[in-house]
Coordinates of C-alpha atoms and ligand atoms in Angstrom, one line a residue:
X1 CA -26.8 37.8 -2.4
X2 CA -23.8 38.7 -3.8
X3 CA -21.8 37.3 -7.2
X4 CA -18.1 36.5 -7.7
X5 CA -16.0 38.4 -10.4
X6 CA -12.6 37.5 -10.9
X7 CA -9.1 39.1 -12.3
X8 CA -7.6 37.2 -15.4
X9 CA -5.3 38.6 -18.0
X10 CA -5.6 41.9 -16.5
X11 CA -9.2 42.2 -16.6
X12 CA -11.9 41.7 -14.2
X13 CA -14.5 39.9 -15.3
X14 CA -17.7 37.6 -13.7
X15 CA -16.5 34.3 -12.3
X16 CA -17.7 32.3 -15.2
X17 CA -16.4 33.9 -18.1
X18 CA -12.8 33.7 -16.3
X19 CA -11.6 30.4 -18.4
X20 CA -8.1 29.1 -19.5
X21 CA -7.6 26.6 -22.5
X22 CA -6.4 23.1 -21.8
X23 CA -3.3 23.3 -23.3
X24 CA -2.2 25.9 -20.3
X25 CA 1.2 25.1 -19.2
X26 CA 0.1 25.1 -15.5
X27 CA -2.9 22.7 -16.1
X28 CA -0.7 20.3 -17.7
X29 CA 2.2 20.4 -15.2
X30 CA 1.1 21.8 -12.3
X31 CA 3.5 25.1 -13.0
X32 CA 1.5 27.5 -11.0
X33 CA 1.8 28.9 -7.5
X34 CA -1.0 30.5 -5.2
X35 CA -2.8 31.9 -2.5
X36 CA -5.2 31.2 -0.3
X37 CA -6.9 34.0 1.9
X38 CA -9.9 34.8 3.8
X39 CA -12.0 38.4 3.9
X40 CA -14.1 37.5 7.4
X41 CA -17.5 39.5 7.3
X42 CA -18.3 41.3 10.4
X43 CA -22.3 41.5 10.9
X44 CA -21.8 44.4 13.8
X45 CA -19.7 46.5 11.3
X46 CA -21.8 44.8 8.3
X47 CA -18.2 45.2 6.4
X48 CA -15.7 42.1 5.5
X49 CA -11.7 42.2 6.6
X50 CA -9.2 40.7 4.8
X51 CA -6.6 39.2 6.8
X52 CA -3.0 39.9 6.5
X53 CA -3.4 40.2 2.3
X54 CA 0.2 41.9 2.1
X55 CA 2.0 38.7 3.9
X56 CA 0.2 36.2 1.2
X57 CA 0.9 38.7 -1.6
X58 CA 4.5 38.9 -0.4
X59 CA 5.0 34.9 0.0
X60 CA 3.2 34.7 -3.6
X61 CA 6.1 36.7 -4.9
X62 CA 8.3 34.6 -3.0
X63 CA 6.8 31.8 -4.7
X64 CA 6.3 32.4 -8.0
X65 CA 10.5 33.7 -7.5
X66 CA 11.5 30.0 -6.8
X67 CA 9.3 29.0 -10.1
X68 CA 10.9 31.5 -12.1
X69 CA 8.0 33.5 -12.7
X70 CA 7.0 36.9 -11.6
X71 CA 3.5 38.4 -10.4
X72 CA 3.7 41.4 -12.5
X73 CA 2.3 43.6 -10.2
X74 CA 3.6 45.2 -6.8
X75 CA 2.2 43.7 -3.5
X76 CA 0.0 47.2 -3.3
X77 CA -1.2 46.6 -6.7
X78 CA -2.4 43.2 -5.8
X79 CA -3.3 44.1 -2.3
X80 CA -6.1 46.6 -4.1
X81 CA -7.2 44.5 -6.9
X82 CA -8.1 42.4 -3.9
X83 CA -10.0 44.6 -1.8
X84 CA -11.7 45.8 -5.2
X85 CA -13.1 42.1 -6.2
X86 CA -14.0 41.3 -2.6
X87 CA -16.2 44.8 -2.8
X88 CA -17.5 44.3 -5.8
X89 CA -18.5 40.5 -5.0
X90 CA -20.6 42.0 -2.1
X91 CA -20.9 38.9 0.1
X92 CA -22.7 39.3 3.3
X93 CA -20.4 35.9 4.5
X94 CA -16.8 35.1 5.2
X95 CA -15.1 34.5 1.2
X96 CA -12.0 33.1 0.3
X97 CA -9.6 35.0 -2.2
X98 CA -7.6 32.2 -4.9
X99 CA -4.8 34.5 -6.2
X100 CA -2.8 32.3 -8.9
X101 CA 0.9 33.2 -10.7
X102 CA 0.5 30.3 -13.2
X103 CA 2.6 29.8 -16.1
X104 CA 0.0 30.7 -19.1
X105 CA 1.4 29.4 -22.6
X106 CA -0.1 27.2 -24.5
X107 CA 2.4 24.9 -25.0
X108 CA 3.5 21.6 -23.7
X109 CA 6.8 20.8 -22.4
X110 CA 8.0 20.4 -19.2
X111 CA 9.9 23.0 -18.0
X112 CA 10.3 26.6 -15.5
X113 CA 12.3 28.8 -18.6
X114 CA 10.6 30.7 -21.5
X115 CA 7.1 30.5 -20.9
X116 CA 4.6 33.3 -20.2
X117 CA 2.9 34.0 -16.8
X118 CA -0.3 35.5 -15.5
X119 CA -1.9 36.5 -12.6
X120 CA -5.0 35.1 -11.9
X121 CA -7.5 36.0 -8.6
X122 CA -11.0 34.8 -7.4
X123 CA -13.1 35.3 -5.0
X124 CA -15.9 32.6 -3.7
X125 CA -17.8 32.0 -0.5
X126 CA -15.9 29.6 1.9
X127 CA -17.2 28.8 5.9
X128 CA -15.4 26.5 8.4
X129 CA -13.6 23.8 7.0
X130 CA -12.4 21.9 10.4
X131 CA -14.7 21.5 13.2
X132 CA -14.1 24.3 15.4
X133 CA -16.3 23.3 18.6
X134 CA -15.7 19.3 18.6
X135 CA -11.6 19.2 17.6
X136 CA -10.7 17.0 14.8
X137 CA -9.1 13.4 14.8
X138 CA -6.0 12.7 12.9
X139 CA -3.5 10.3 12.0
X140 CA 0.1 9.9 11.1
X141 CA 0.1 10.0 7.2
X142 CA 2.0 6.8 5.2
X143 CA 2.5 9.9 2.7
X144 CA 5.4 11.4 3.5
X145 CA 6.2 15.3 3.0
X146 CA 8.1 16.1 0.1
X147 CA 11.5 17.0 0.7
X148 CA 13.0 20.6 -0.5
X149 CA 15.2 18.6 -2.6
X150 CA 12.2 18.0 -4.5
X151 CA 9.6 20.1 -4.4
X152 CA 10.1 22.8 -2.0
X153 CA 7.2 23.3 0.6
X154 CA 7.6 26.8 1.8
X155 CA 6.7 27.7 -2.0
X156 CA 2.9 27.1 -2.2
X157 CA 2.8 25.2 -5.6
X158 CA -0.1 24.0 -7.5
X159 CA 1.5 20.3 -8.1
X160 CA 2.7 20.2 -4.5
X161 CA -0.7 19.7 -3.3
X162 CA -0.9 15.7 -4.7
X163 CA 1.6 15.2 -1.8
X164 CA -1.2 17.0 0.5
X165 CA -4.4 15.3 -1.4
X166 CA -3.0 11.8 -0.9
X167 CA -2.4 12.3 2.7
X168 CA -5.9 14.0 3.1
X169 CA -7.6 11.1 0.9
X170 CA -6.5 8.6 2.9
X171 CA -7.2 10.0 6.2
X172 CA -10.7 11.0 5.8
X173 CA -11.3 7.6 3.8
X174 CA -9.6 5.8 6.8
X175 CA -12.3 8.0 9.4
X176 CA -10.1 10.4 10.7
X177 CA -10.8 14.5 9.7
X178 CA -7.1 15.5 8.8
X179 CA -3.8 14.0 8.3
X180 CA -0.4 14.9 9.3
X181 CA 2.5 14.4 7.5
X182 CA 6.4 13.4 8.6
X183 CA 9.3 14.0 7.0
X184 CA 11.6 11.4 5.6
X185 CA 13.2 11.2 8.6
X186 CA 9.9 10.3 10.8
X187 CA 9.8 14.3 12.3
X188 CA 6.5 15.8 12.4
X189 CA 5.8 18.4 9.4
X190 CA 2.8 19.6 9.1
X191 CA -1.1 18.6 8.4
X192 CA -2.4 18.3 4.5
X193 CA -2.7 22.3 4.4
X194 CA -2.0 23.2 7.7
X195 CA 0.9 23.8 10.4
X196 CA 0.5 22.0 13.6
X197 CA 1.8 23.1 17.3
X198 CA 2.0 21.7 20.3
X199 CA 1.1 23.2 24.0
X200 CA 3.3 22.5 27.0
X201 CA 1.1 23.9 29.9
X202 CA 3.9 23.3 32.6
X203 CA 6.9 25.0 30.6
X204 CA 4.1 27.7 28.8
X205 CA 5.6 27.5 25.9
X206 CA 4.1 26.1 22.0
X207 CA 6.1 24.0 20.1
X208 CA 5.9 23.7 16.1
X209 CA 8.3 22.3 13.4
X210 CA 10.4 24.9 12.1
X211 CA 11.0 26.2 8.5
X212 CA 13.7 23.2 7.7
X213 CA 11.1 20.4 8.4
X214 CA 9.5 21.4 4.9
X215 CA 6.9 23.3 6.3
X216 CA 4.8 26.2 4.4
X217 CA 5.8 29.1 6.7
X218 CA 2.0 30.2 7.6
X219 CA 0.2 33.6 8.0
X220 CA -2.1 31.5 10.6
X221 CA 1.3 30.2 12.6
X222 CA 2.9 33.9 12.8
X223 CA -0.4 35.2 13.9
X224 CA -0.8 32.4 16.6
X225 CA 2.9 33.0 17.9
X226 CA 2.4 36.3 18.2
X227 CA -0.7 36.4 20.0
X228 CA 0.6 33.3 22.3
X229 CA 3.8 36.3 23.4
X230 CA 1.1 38.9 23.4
X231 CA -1.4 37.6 25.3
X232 CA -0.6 34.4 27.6
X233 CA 3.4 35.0 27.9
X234 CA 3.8 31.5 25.9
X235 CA 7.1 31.5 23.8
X236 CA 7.0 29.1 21.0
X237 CA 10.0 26.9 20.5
X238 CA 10.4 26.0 16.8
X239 CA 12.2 22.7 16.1
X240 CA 12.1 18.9 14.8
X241 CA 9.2 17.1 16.7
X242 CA 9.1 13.2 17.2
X243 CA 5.7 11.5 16.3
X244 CA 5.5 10.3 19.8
X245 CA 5.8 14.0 21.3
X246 CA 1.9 14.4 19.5
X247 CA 0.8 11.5 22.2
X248 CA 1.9 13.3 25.1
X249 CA 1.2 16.8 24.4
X250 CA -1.0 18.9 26.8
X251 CA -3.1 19.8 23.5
X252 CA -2.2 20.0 20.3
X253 CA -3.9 22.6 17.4
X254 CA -3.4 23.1 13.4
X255 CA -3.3 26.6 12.3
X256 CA -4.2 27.5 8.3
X257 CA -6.3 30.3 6.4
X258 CA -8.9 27.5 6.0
X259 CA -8.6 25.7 9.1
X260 CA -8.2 28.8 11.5
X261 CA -7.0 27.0 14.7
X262 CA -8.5 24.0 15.2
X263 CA -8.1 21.7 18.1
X264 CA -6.7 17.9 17.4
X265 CA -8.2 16.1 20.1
X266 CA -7.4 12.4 18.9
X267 CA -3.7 11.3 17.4
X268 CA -3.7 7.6 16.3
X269 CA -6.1 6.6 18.2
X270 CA -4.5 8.3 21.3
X271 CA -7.0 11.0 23.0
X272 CA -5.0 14.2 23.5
X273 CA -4.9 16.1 27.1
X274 CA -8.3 13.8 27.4
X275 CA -9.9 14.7 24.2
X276 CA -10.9 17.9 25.4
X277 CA -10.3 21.2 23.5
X278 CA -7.6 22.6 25.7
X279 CA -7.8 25.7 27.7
X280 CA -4.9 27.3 25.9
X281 CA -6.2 26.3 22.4
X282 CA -9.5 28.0 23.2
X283 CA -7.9 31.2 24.2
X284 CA -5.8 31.2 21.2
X285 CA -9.0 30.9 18.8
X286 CA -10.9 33.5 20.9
X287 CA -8.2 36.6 20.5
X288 CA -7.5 34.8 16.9
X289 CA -11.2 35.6 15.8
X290 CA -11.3 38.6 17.1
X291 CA -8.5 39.7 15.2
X292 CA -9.3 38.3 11.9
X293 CA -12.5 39.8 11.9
X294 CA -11.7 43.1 12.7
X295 CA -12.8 43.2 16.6
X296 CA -9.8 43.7 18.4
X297 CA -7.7 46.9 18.6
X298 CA -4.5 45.9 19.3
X299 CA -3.9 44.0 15.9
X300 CA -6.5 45.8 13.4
X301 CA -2.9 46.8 11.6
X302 CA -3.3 42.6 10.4
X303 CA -6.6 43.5 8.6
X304 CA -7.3 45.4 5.3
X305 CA -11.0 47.1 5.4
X306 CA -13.7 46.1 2.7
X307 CA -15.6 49.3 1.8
X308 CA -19.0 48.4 1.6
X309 CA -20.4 47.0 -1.5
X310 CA -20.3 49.0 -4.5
X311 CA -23.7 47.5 -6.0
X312 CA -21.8 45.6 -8.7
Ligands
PMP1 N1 0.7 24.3 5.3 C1 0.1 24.0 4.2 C2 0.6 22.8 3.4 C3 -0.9 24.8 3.7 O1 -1.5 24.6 2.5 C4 -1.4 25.9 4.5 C5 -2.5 26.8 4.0 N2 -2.1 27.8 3.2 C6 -0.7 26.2 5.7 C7 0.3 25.3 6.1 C8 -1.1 27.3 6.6 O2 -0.7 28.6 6.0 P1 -1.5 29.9 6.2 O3 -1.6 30.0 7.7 O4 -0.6 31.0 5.6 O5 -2.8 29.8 5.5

């Protein structure tokens, strides 16, 4: 059931008539910035949430800013055209939503000026992509993160992502689920498309890398530091993080629109707080997926309702 449309040139149109030529500047140069964001179904309600779609809309903006494009349309606007291809999609299932600012000539040359942009969105059915229940083994990258003085990491650009495929290749080739990236100067960053955080029981506080450590600034990560204030009294302590501190942490977790929180139960080969999904982690996912798909109260202000299906 269901059958994914998508918004291109200003149109909406079925999935597989959305196409761009191959001379698109943004296919040949990776000049394109994006979104990633999930609409969790909700079988009591039998209606789909989109989580937090005004933050990614307003970070897209911030994005396609720093690449010298605009969106074109006002958060609202995008906000809607969202909740309107979602509807019409009519997935009984959690989906992912792909909005795009790409740079849209068809013209070679590398450059940011004088080139026309577009915004592109699509919707497609997406489940878990760590293991949520086990945890997930990880390694220090080789790859490091690219530095703001190259390309800058709290923009979410298309070509940035080599930096994260590399680093994910070679971890999952290598046996291990997910990789995480230093900086330059050996401080912990941030996994291939996630942020990570680390849990000091004693203190009850979380600690994660913060925005100068070339880190996309995540939805996920706001969410989780919130919650942790809200709900445990944990502060979170945002600075640089050595490699070694991963070894010693009490438990350690990734947050991301794909990933959710997910536990990281191994670090080179070094079992974390035993290997065991960590009380604190677990807590955090339980009031985490409550939110994100529309069962809890207190932060249904985070959500955007799906009407039910328009029988496209
Ligand atoms: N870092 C990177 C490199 C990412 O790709 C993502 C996923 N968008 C994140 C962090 C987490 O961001 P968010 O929670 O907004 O999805």
């Amino acid at each position: 059931m269901g059958r994914s449309y998508a918004y291109l040139r200003r149109q909406i149109v079925p999935l597989e008539d959305a196409k761009i030529g191959v001379m698109t500047h943004a296919f040949n140069y990776g000049t394109a910035c994006f979104e990633g964001i999930r609409a969790n179904w909700n079988e009591e309600k039998r209606q789909a949430f989109i989580f937090r779609p005004r933050e990614h809309y307003e970070r897209l903006t911030q994005s396609a800013h720093i690449l010298q494009m605009e969106t074109g349309h006002t958060v609202e606007e995008m906000v809607s055209l969202t909740v309107d291809l979602v509807a019409r999609a009519g997935y009984e299932q959690d989906v992912y939503v792909r909005p795009m600012v790409y740079k849209s000539s068809e013209e070679l040359g590398v450059r940011l000026h004088g080139l026309e942009d577009d915004l592109l969105i699509f919707v497609t059915p997406f489940g878990a992509y760590l293991d949520l229940d086990k945890g997930s083994r990880c390694c220090t990258s080789s790859w490091r993160r690219v530095d703001d003085t190259g390309i800058p990491a709290r923009a979410k650009i298309t070509g940035i992502y080599i930096n994260s495929a590399f680093a994910k290749s070679e971890a999952v080739l290598d046996g291990y689920d997910e990789a995480i990236m230093l900086n330059h100067d050996g401080h912990v960053s941030e996994g291939s498309g996630e942020n990570i955080f680390l849990v000091d029981r004693d203190r009850k506080v979380l600690i994660t890398p913060d925005p100068a450590q070339n880190i996309l600034e995540g939805i996920t990560r706001s969410s989780v530091i919130q919650i942790a204030a809200d709900e445990l009294g944990y502060a979170t302590v945002e600075r640089s993080i050595d490699r070694t501190e991963l070894y010693t942490a009490d438990e350690v977790f990734m947050t991301g629109t794909a990933a959710h929180v997910s536990s990281i139960t191994e670090v080179d080969r070094r079992l974390v707080g035993g290997g065991e999904i960590g009380p604190i982690t677990r807590e955090l996912q339980r009031v985490y997926f409550e939110a994100i798909t529309g069962r809890n109260a207190k932060y249904m202000d985070w959500c955007v309702p799906v009407p039910v299906a328009v029988g496209a």
